Short mmCIF file of C-alpha atoms in Angstrom, two decimals:
data_model
loop_
_atom_site.label_atom_id
_atom_site.label_comp_id
_atom_site.label_asym_id
_atom_site.label_seq_id
_atom_site.Cartn_x
_atom_site.Cartn_y
_atom_site.Cartn_z
CA MET A 1 -26.89 21.90 -0.83
CA ARG A 2 -23.34 22.91 -0.60
CA SER A 3 -21.12 24.22 -3.98
CA THR A 4 -17.29 23.71 -4.20
CA GLY A 5 -15.04 24.17 -6.84
CA HIS A 6 -11.79 23.42 -8.49
CA ILE A 7 -9.99 20.33 -7.39
CA GLY A 8 -11.90 17.50 -5.72
CA VAL A 9 -9.92 14.47 -4.23
CA ILE A 10 -11.67 11.36 -3.23
CA GLY A 11 -9.98 9.61 -0.53
CA ALA A 12 -8.21 10.77 2.81
CA GLY A 13 -5.54 8.15 2.55
CA ILE A 14 -1.93 9.07 2.35
CA VAL A 15 -1.74 9.36 -1.43
CA GLY A 16 -5.08 11.48 -1.48
CA LEU A 17 -3.71 13.73 1.08
CA ALA A 18 -0.35 14.03 -0.15
CA LEU A 19 -1.87 15.32 -3.78
CA ALA A 20 -4.49 17.84 -2.12
CA ARG A 21 -1.22 19.03 -0.39
CA GLU A 22 0.92 19.29 -3.49
CA ILE A 23 -1.87 21.01 -5.15
CA ALA A 24 -3.10 23.57 -2.53
CA LEU A 25 0.84 24.51 -2.30
CA ARG A 26 1.11 25.06 -6.05
CA THR A 27 -1.96 27.20 -6.51
CA PRO A 28 -2.00 29.67 -3.79
CA GLY A 29 -5.62 30.72 -3.62
CA GLY A 30 -6.78 27.80 -5.14
CA ARG A 31 -9.22 25.33 -3.54
CA VAL A 32 -8.71 21.68 -3.05
CA THR A 33 -11.30 19.84 -1.37
CA VAL A 34 -10.80 16.04 -0.06
CA LEU A 35 -14.02 13.86 0.37
CA GLU A 36 -13.61 10.91 2.85
CA LYS A 37 -16.28 8.58 3.76
CA GLU A 38 -14.56 7.70 7.32
CA ASP A 39 -14.56 10.05 10.39
CA ARG A 40 -10.68 10.13 10.18
CA VAL A 41 -7.68 10.18 7.85
CA ALA A 42 -5.84 7.21 6.97
CA ALA A 43 -8.43 4.65 8.27
CA HIS A 44 -7.66 1.77 5.94
CA GLN A 45 -4.43 0.96 4.11
CA SER A 46 -2.62 3.96 5.16
CA GLY A 47 -2.82 3.19 8.82
CA ARG A 48 -2.74 -0.29 8.52
CA ASN A 49 0.71 -1.37 7.42
CA SER A 50 4.23 -2.36 8.44
CA GLY A 51 5.52 1.29 8.52
CA VAL A 52 8.55 0.50 5.84
CA VAL A 53 9.87 3.30 3.78
CA HIS A 54 11.09 0.98 0.96
CA ALA A 55 14.33 1.74 -0.89
CA GLY A 56 13.34 0.20 -4.30
CA LEU A 57 14.97 -3.02 -4.20
CA TYR A 58 13.00 -5.10 -6.27
CA TYR A 59 10.92 -2.74 -8.90
CA ARG A 60 11.63 -3.18 -12.65
CA PRO A 61 13.97 -0.23 -13.63
CA GLY A 62 11.82 2.49 -15.42
CA SER A 63 8.34 1.47 -14.19
CA LEU A 64 6.59 3.95 -12.26
CA LYS A 65 7.13 1.80 -8.88
CA ALA A 66 10.82 2.28 -9.37
CA THR A 67 11.08 5.86 -10.35
CA LEU A 68 8.61 7.10 -7.88
CA CYS A 69 9.60 4.92 -5.07
CA ARG A 70 12.98 6.44 -5.26
CA ARG A 71 12.13 9.73 -5.43
CA GLY A 72 9.10 9.28 -2.79
CA ALA A 73 11.67 7.87 -0.25
CA ASP A 74 13.91 11.10 -0.72
CA LEU A 75 11.02 13.30 -0.25
CA LEU A 76 9.40 11.31 2.57
CA LYS A 77 12.78 11.48 4.80
CA GLU A 78 12.89 15.09 4.29
CA TYR A 79 9.24 15.75 5.11
CA CYS A 80 9.40 13.65 8.17
CA THR A 81 12.66 15.66 9.23
CA GLU A 82 11.09 18.96 8.90
CA HIS A 83 8.11 18.06 10.60
CA GLU A 84 9.78 15.83 13.47
CA LEU A 85 7.97 12.88 12.69
CA PRO A 86 9.28 9.50 13.38
CA TYR A 87 11.57 8.01 10.83
CA ARG A 88 14.58 5.91 11.33
CA GLU A 89 16.97 3.88 8.77
CA ALA A 90 16.64 0.52 10.51
CA GLY A 91 18.21 -1.13 7.21
CA LYS A 92 16.71 -4.61 5.45
CA VAL A 93 18.14 -7.76 4.88
CA LEU A 94 17.08 -10.40 2.50
CA VAL A 95 18.03 -13.73 3.53
CA ALA A 96 18.79 -16.44 1.32
CA ALA A 97 17.74 -19.63 2.67
CA ASP A 98 19.18 -21.81 -0.18
CA ALA A 99 21.41 -21.69 -3.55
CA GLU A 100 18.16 -21.18 -5.35
CA ASP A 101 17.45 -17.78 -3.24
CA GLU A 102 21.10 -16.90 -3.60
CA ALA A 103 21.05 -16.95 -7.39
CA ARG A 104 17.88 -14.75 -7.34
CA LEU A 105 19.89 -11.97 -5.02
CA GLU A 106 22.05 -11.23 -8.14
CA GLU A 107 18.84 -9.97 -10.35
CA ILE A 108 17.73 -8.11 -6.91
CA GLU A 109 21.18 -6.38 -6.58
CA ARG A 110 21.27 -5.56 -10.37
CA ARG A 111 17.64 -3.78 -10.25
CA ALA A 112 18.54 -1.92 -6.93
CA LYS A 113 21.89 -0.46 -8.45
CA ASP A 114 19.99 0.23 -11.62
CA ASN A 115 17.38 2.22 -9.48
CA GLY A 116 20.07 4.03 -7.58
CA VAL A 117 19.24 2.57 -4.22
CA PRO A 118 22.52 3.49 -1.99
CA GLY A 119 24.59 1.54 -0.13
CA VAL A 120 23.07 -2.17 -1.21
CA THR A 121 25.82 -4.81 -0.07
CA ARG A 122 26.03 -8.58 -0.49
CA LEU A 123 26.69 -10.48 2.54
CA GLY A 124 27.92 -13.91 3.39
CA PRO A 125 26.32 -16.20 6.14
CA GLU A 126 28.97 -14.06 8.72
CA GLY A 127 28.07 -10.86 7.43
CA LEU A 128 24.37 -11.56 7.42
CA ARG A 129 24.59 -12.47 11.10
CA GLU A 130 26.97 -9.17 11.80
CA ILE A 131 23.57 -7.40 10.70
CA GLU A 132 20.88 -9.78 12.16
CA PRO A 133 22.75 -12.10 14.48
CA HIS A 134 19.65 -14.32 15.10
CA THR A 135 19.04 -14.89 11.25
CA ARG A 136 20.33 -18.05 9.32
CA GLY A 137 21.11 -17.94 5.74
CA VAL A 138 23.44 -19.18 2.90
CA ALA A 139 23.94 -15.38 1.78
CA GLY A 140 22.15 -12.01 2.20
CA LEU A 141 21.63 -8.54 0.55
CA HIS A 142 21.83 -5.52 2.99
CA SER A 143 19.79 -2.06 2.09
CA PRO A 144 21.07 0.29 4.99
CA SER A 145 18.57 2.96 3.77
CA THR A 146 15.49 1.44 4.04
CA ALA A 147 13.69 2.76 6.85
CA ILE A 148 10.66 2.65 8.93
CA THR A 149 7.92 5.54 9.89
CA ASP A 150 4.54 6.08 11.39
CA TYR A 151 2.29 6.75 8.24
CA ALA A 152 -0.78 7.50 10.02
CA ALA A 153 1.42 10.32 11.62
CA VAL A 154 2.42 11.15 8.32
CA ALA A 155 -1.20 11.36 6.94
CA GLU A 156 -2.25 13.15 9.83
CA GLN A 157 0.42 16.12 9.31
CA LEU A 158 -0.36 16.15 5.43
CA ALA A 159 -3.93 16.63 6.30
CA ASP A 160 -2.78 19.78 8.87
CA ASP A 161 -0.88 21.21 5.90
CA VAL A 162 -3.93 20.98 3.50
CA ARG A 163 -6.06 22.80 5.82
CA ARG A 164 -3.33 25.50 6.27
CA ALA A 165 -2.88 26.13 2.87
CA GLY A 166 -6.59 26.65 2.64
CA GLY A 167 -8.09 23.12 1.58
CA LEU A 168 -10.78 21.40 2.87
CA ILE A 169 -11.07 17.82 4.28
CA LEU A 170 -14.40 16.73 4.52
CA LEU A 171 -15.05 13.58 6.72
CA ASN A 172 -18.07 11.32 7.37
CA THR A 173 -18.74 12.51 3.43
CA PRO A 174 -19.23 9.20 1.39
CA VAL A 175 -19.54 9.58 -2.40
CA LEU A 176 -22.84 8.33 -3.51
CA ASP A 177 -22.41 9.13 -7.20
CA LEU A 178 -20.85 11.58 -9.67
CA ARG A 179 -21.62 12.92 -12.98
CA GLN A 180 -19.77 15.17 -15.40
CA ASP A 181 -19.96 17.12 -18.55
CA HIS A 182 -17.66 19.26 -20.46
CA SER A 183 -16.91 21.74 -17.80
CA ARG A 184 -17.48 20.32 -14.41
CA VAL A 185 -17.85 17.30 -12.39
CA GLU A 186 -20.95 17.10 -9.78
CA VAL A 187 -20.35 14.74 -6.82
CA LEU A 188 -23.23 13.58 -4.82
CA THR A 189 -22.11 12.74 -1.10
CA GLY A 190 -23.78 11.42 1.98
CA GLU A 191 -23.57 14.09 5.06
CA ALA A 192 -23.08 13.12 8.98
CA ASP A 193 -26.45 14.66 9.47
CA GLY A 194 -28.23 12.29 6.95
CA GLU A 195 -28.67 14.78 4.35
CA ARG A 196 -27.44 14.75 0.98
CA ALA A 197 -25.02 17.56 -0.78
CA ILE A 198 -23.73 18.29 -4.45
CA HIS A 199 -20.03 19.41 -4.70
CA ARG A 200 -19.13 20.72 -7.87
CA PHE A 201 -15.44 20.57 -9.38
CA ASP A 202 -13.46 21.38 -12.41
CA ARG A 203 -11.74 17.92 -11.95
CA ILE A 204 -12.00 14.94 -9.56
CA VAL A 205 -8.95 12.61 -8.91
CA VAL A 206 -10.27 9.24 -7.55
CA CYS A 207 -7.76 7.72 -4.66
CA GLY A 208 -10.15 5.40 -3.28
CA GLY A 209 -8.14 2.50 -2.05
CA LEU A 210 -10.40 -0.47 -1.55
CA GLN A 211 -13.28 1.43 -2.88
CA THR A 212 -11.31 2.20 -6.30
CA ASP A 213 -13.98 -0.01 -8.31
CA SER A 214 -17.54 1.64 -7.50
CA LEU A 215 -15.89 5.16 -7.76
CA ALA A 216 -14.01 4.17 -11.02
CA ARG A 217 -17.33 2.88 -12.56
CA MET A 218 -19.21 5.89 -11.81
CA ALA A 219 -16.86 8.04 -13.76
CA GLY A 220 -17.38 5.58 -16.75
CA ALA A 221 -13.92 3.66 -16.52
CA PRO A 222 -14.02 0.01 -17.70
CA GLU A 223 -14.33 -2.84 -15.32
CA ASP A 224 -10.86 -4.51 -16.03
CA PRO A 225 -8.92 -4.15 -13.96
CA ARG A 226 -10.70 -5.22 -11.06
CA THR A 227 -9.66 -4.06 -7.42
CA VAL A 228 -9.20 -7.13 -5.48
CA PRO A 229 -8.95 -6.90 -1.22
CA PHE A 230 -6.40 -9.41 -0.03
CA ARG A 231 -6.20 -9.49 4.10
CA GLY A 232 -2.88 -9.54 5.35
CA GLN A 233 -2.81 -11.21 8.89
CA TYR A 234 -0.07 -10.01 11.39
CA HIS A 235 1.46 -11.14 14.26
CA GLU A 236 3.63 -9.27 16.92
CA LEU A 237 6.63 -10.73 19.02
CA VAL A 238 6.20 -10.67 22.36
CA PRO A 239 8.23 -7.91 24.06
CA GLU A 240 10.64 -10.57 25.64
CA SER A 241 11.51 -11.65 22.13
CA ARG A 242 12.06 -8.22 20.33
CA HIS A 243 15.72 -8.52 20.70
CA LEU A 244 15.77 -11.15 18.08
CA VAL A 245 15.23 -8.84 15.27
CA ASN A 246 17.16 -5.47 14.78
CA GLY A 247 15.66 -3.90 11.67
CA LEU A 248 14.00 -5.55 8.83
CA VAL A 249 14.17 -9.22 8.01
CA TYR A 250 12.61 -10.39 4.51
CA PRO A 251 12.95 -13.52 2.62
CA VAL A 252 14.03 -13.42 -1.03
CA PRO A 253 11.15 -12.81 -3.17
CA ASP A 254 10.28 -15.58 -5.65
CA PRO A 255 9.41 -13.94 -9.03
CA HIS A 256 7.01 -16.95 -9.38
CA GLN A 257 4.91 -16.31 -6.41
CA PRO A 258 2.07 -13.60 -6.36
CA PHE A 259 3.27 -12.27 -2.81
CA LEU A 260 6.18 -12.06 -0.57
CA GLY A 261 5.28 -14.17 2.44
CA VAL A 262 5.88 -13.73 6.07
CA HIS A 263 8.79 -11.01 7.13
CA LEU A 264 9.73 -9.37 10.26
CA THR A 265 9.70 -5.57 10.51
CA ARG A 266 10.77 -3.38 13.63
CA HIS A 267 8.43 -0.48 13.94
CA VAL A 268 9.42 3.15 14.98
CA HIS A 269 7.38 2.52 18.37
CA GLY A 270 9.41 -0.65 19.36
CA GLU A 271 7.16 -3.25 18.49
CA VAL A 272 8.39 -6.08 16.01
CA MET A 273 5.73 -7.30 13.68
CA ALA A 274 5.76 -10.49 11.64
CA GLY A 275 3.81 -10.80 8.31
CA PRO A 276 1.68 -10.06 6.41
CA ASN A 277 0.61 -13.14 4.55
CA ALA A 278 -1.98 -12.88 2.04
CA VAL A 279 -5.55 -14.39 1.69
CA LEU A 280 -8.34 -13.28 -0.33
CA ALA A 281 -10.81 -11.19 1.95
CA THR A 282 -14.22 -11.88 2.38
CA ALA A 283 -15.43 -8.10 2.26
CA ASP A 284 -13.69 -5.07 0.71
CA GLU A 285 -12.66 -3.92 4.08
CA GLY A 286 -12.27 -7.27 5.62
CA TYR A 287 -9.93 -7.36 8.42
CA SER A 288 -11.32 -10.49 10.00
CA GLY A 289 -12.28 -13.74 8.43
CA ARG A 290 -15.59 -12.90 10.19
CA ASP A 291 -16.34 -9.81 8.19
CA TRP A 292 -18.38 -11.35 5.33
CA ARG A 293 -20.26 -9.18 3.11
CA PRO A 294 -21.72 -11.34 0.89
CA ARG A 295 -22.29 -8.68 -1.94
CA GLU A 296 -18.70 -7.42 -2.02
CA LEU A 297 -17.74 -11.14 -2.00
CA ALA A 298 -19.62 -12.24 -4.77
CA ARG A 299 -18.62 -9.25 -6.96
CA THR A 300 -14.79 -10.50 -6.26
CA LEU A 301 -15.76 -14.14 -7.02
CA ARG A 302 -17.66 -13.35 -9.97
CA TRP A 303 -14.53 -11.58 -11.69
CA PRO A 304 -12.96 -14.15 -14.20
CA GLY A 305 -9.75 -13.01 -12.98
CA THR A 306 -10.14 -14.28 -9.32
CA TRP A 307 -10.57 -17.96 -10.64
CA ARG A 308 -7.93 -17.51 -13.03
CA LEU A 309 -5.65 -16.30 -10.37
CA ALA A 310 -6.68 -19.26 -8.06
CA ARG A 311 -5.99 -21.92 -10.61
CA ARG A 312 -2.75 -20.74 -11.15
CA TYR A 313 -1.83 -20.34 -7.41
CA TRP A 314 -4.18 -22.85 -5.94
CA SER A 315 -1.50 -24.42 -3.67
CA VAL A 316 -0.01 -20.86 -2.67
CA GLY A 317 -3.51 -19.77 -1.52
CA ALA A 318 -4.09 -23.30 0.55
CA ARG A 319 -0.84 -22.55 2.51
CA GLU A 320 -1.79 -19.09 3.09
CA MET A 321 -5.10 -20.05 4.60
CA LEU A 322 -3.50 -22.50 6.92
CA VAL A 323 -0.91 -19.66 7.91
CA SER A 324 -3.79 -17.08 8.56
CA ALA A 325 -5.56 -19.61 10.70
CA SER A 326 -2.66 -21.25 12.84
CA THR A 327 -0.33 -19.24 14.83
CA ALA A 328 2.04 -22.34 14.73
CA ALA A 329 1.99 -22.30 10.93
CA PHE A 330 2.57 -18.63 11.07
CA ALA A 331 5.45 -19.13 13.42
CA SER A 332 6.95 -21.88 10.85
CA GLN A 333 7.04 -19.33 8.46
CA ALA A 334 8.86 -16.89 10.47
CA ARG A 335 11.39 -19.43 11.79
CA ARG A 336 12.58 -19.70 8.16
CA LEU A 337 14.22 -16.13 8.87
CA ILE A 338 14.80 -16.45 12.49
CA PRO A 339 15.24 -20.04 13.66
CA GLU A 340 14.81 -19.02 17.31
CA LEU A 341 11.30 -18.23 17.14
CA GLY A 342 8.91 -20.37 18.81
CA ASN A 343 4.82 -20.55 18.83
CA ALA A 344 4.54 -18.69 22.00
CA ASP A 345 6.76 -15.79 20.74
CA LEU A 346 4.06 -14.45 18.70
CA VAL A 347 0.63 -13.30 19.62
CA PRO A 348 -2.08 -12.38 16.71
CA ALA A 349 -2.32 -8.42 15.73
CA PRO A 350 -4.48 -6.58 13.73
CA SER A 351 -4.79 -7.10 10.11
CA GLY A 352 -4.22 -5.04 6.73
CA VAL A 353 -6.22 -5.26 3.41
CA ARG A 354 -4.44 -4.50 0.29
CA ALA A 355 -6.02 -3.07 -2.57
CA GLN A 356 -4.55 -4.81 -5.67
CA ALA A 357 -5.51 -4.56 -9.06
CA LEU A 358 -6.52 -7.80 -10.89
CA GLY A 359 -6.80 -8.23 -14.44
CA ARG A 360 -9.32 -10.41 -16.20
CA ASP A 361 -6.55 -12.75 -17.51
CA GLY A 362 -5.75 -13.64 -13.89
CA ARG A 363 -2.66 -11.30 -13.71
CA LEU A 364 -1.83 -9.19 -10.58
CA LEU A 365 -0.79 -5.40 -12.20
CA ASP A 366 2.65 -5.02 -11.22
CA ASP A 367 2.96 -1.35 -11.71
CA PHE A 368 1.18 1.68 -10.45
CA ARG A 369 -2.00 2.41 -12.76
CA VAL A 370 -3.46 5.86 -13.56
CA GLU A 371 -6.46 6.41 -16.10
CA THR A 372 -8.39 9.37 -17.33
CA HIS A 373 -12.19 9.41 -18.11
CA ASN A 374 -12.88 13.13 -19.33
CA ARG A 375 -12.66 15.10 -16.15
CA VAL A 376 -11.88 12.39 -13.97
CA VAL A 377 -8.42 11.07 -12.94
CA CYS A 378 -8.61 7.31 -11.37
CA VAL A 379 -5.73 5.73 -9.51
CA ARG A 380 -6.58 2.24 -10.38
CA ASN A 381 -3.78 0.53 -8.58
CA ALA A 382 -1.48 1.96 -5.94
CA PRO A 383 -0.51 -1.15 -3.30
CA SER A 384 2.95 -0.92 -1.91
CA PRO A 385 5.04 1.07 -2.14
CA ALA A 386 2.36 3.94 -2.59
CA ALA A 387 2.89 5.12 1.00
CA THR A 388 6.66 5.22 0.53
CA SER A 389 5.94 6.95 -3.16
CA SER A 390 2.99 9.25 -1.75
CA LEU A 391 4.67 12.44 -2.06
CA ALA A 392 6.21 11.51 -5.53
CA ILE A 393 2.99 10.14 -6.81
CA ALA A 394 1.48 13.48 -5.70
CA GLU A 395 3.99 15.30 -8.13
CA PHE A 396 3.57 12.75 -10.85
CA LEU A 397 -0.19 13.37 -10.64
CA ALA A 398 -0.38 17.12 -10.50
CA GLU A 399 2.37 17.61 -13.37
CA GLU A 400 1.04 14.49 -15.62
CA TYR A 401 -2.44 15.51 -15.51
CA GLY A 402 -2.32 19.54 -15.10
CA LEU A 403 -4.24 19.40 -11.65
CA ALA A 404 -2.19 22.66 -10.27
CA GLU A 405 -1.93 24.64 -13.44
#
């Protein structure tokens, strides 16, 4: 049996690694240990996303998302520059397809300015085509500072920083149970060799992503909210069609819909991705419709909030299932932004799964959520823009919860 002390972080995604780095840098000589069930870092959400560094256009001013996204984007740009990691300000346009979309741009522009997003500009049809010549819309909003990066590469660099600062990252180390009393937390883990180990910490921080619920329950957290997995299907533009997108092309968000819908993003390595859509995943880490884990799916379906959400958005859900199953339907959604796209311009690409907190009342949690349960800090909701915000989330957790004193 092995004993470790001080701060433990469960989860080697980008948020957990950023926090471990923050703690290690703030407490020279102190110890931080990251426990990760997979054989590599950034195995799930952090390594399966669109790579967008969000500027903070949409988020409610004063919310954690707005504050930490703006701070995080600045920190991430500095971090990528310092470590020579891929980073490019590709720019983002929101394309208004009709007058209703155009009216929504006013509120988004107001939020962007309140959040301090630099350089945001309203566009007419001609201005839109100057930036993205193959789009068609009645108006647009341009965010030149919205950027792209490689979050898996960022996570690998954060892991290197943790190790160089004296921290430990234990891979192939799933958490089986944890117990706490007034002075410490004991974590039981499985080991690669089949043995079990006990790790002892002063505090634990759960950054478990898709596994948040089971870990939070071990800490004594209530079941509300529940983390529900939503699979996002991507398609990739064939190389001959990549010229149709210069940067990032998004629809105008509909505040009455739960998810954004298909959009197009150029990646730092040259690919252009379309997606994601959003359908309920049939397993916590269900990256394909063939990934069925009956126990995990049953747990999601037993949650009252799942059915309340479904009743509210059943038509949206039906459409998203069709888009996920059909390249033609997917292309039809993408053509709302780039009319020249044909079915043959898109090929299926790997999916991602978003861990989204869902309340018993059927409402998706809009903001980041952090809870404390005695000596355990649980990050209960950290969907997009958590990757953008990761370095700022790490600062916030370290300071707000006294993790680096």
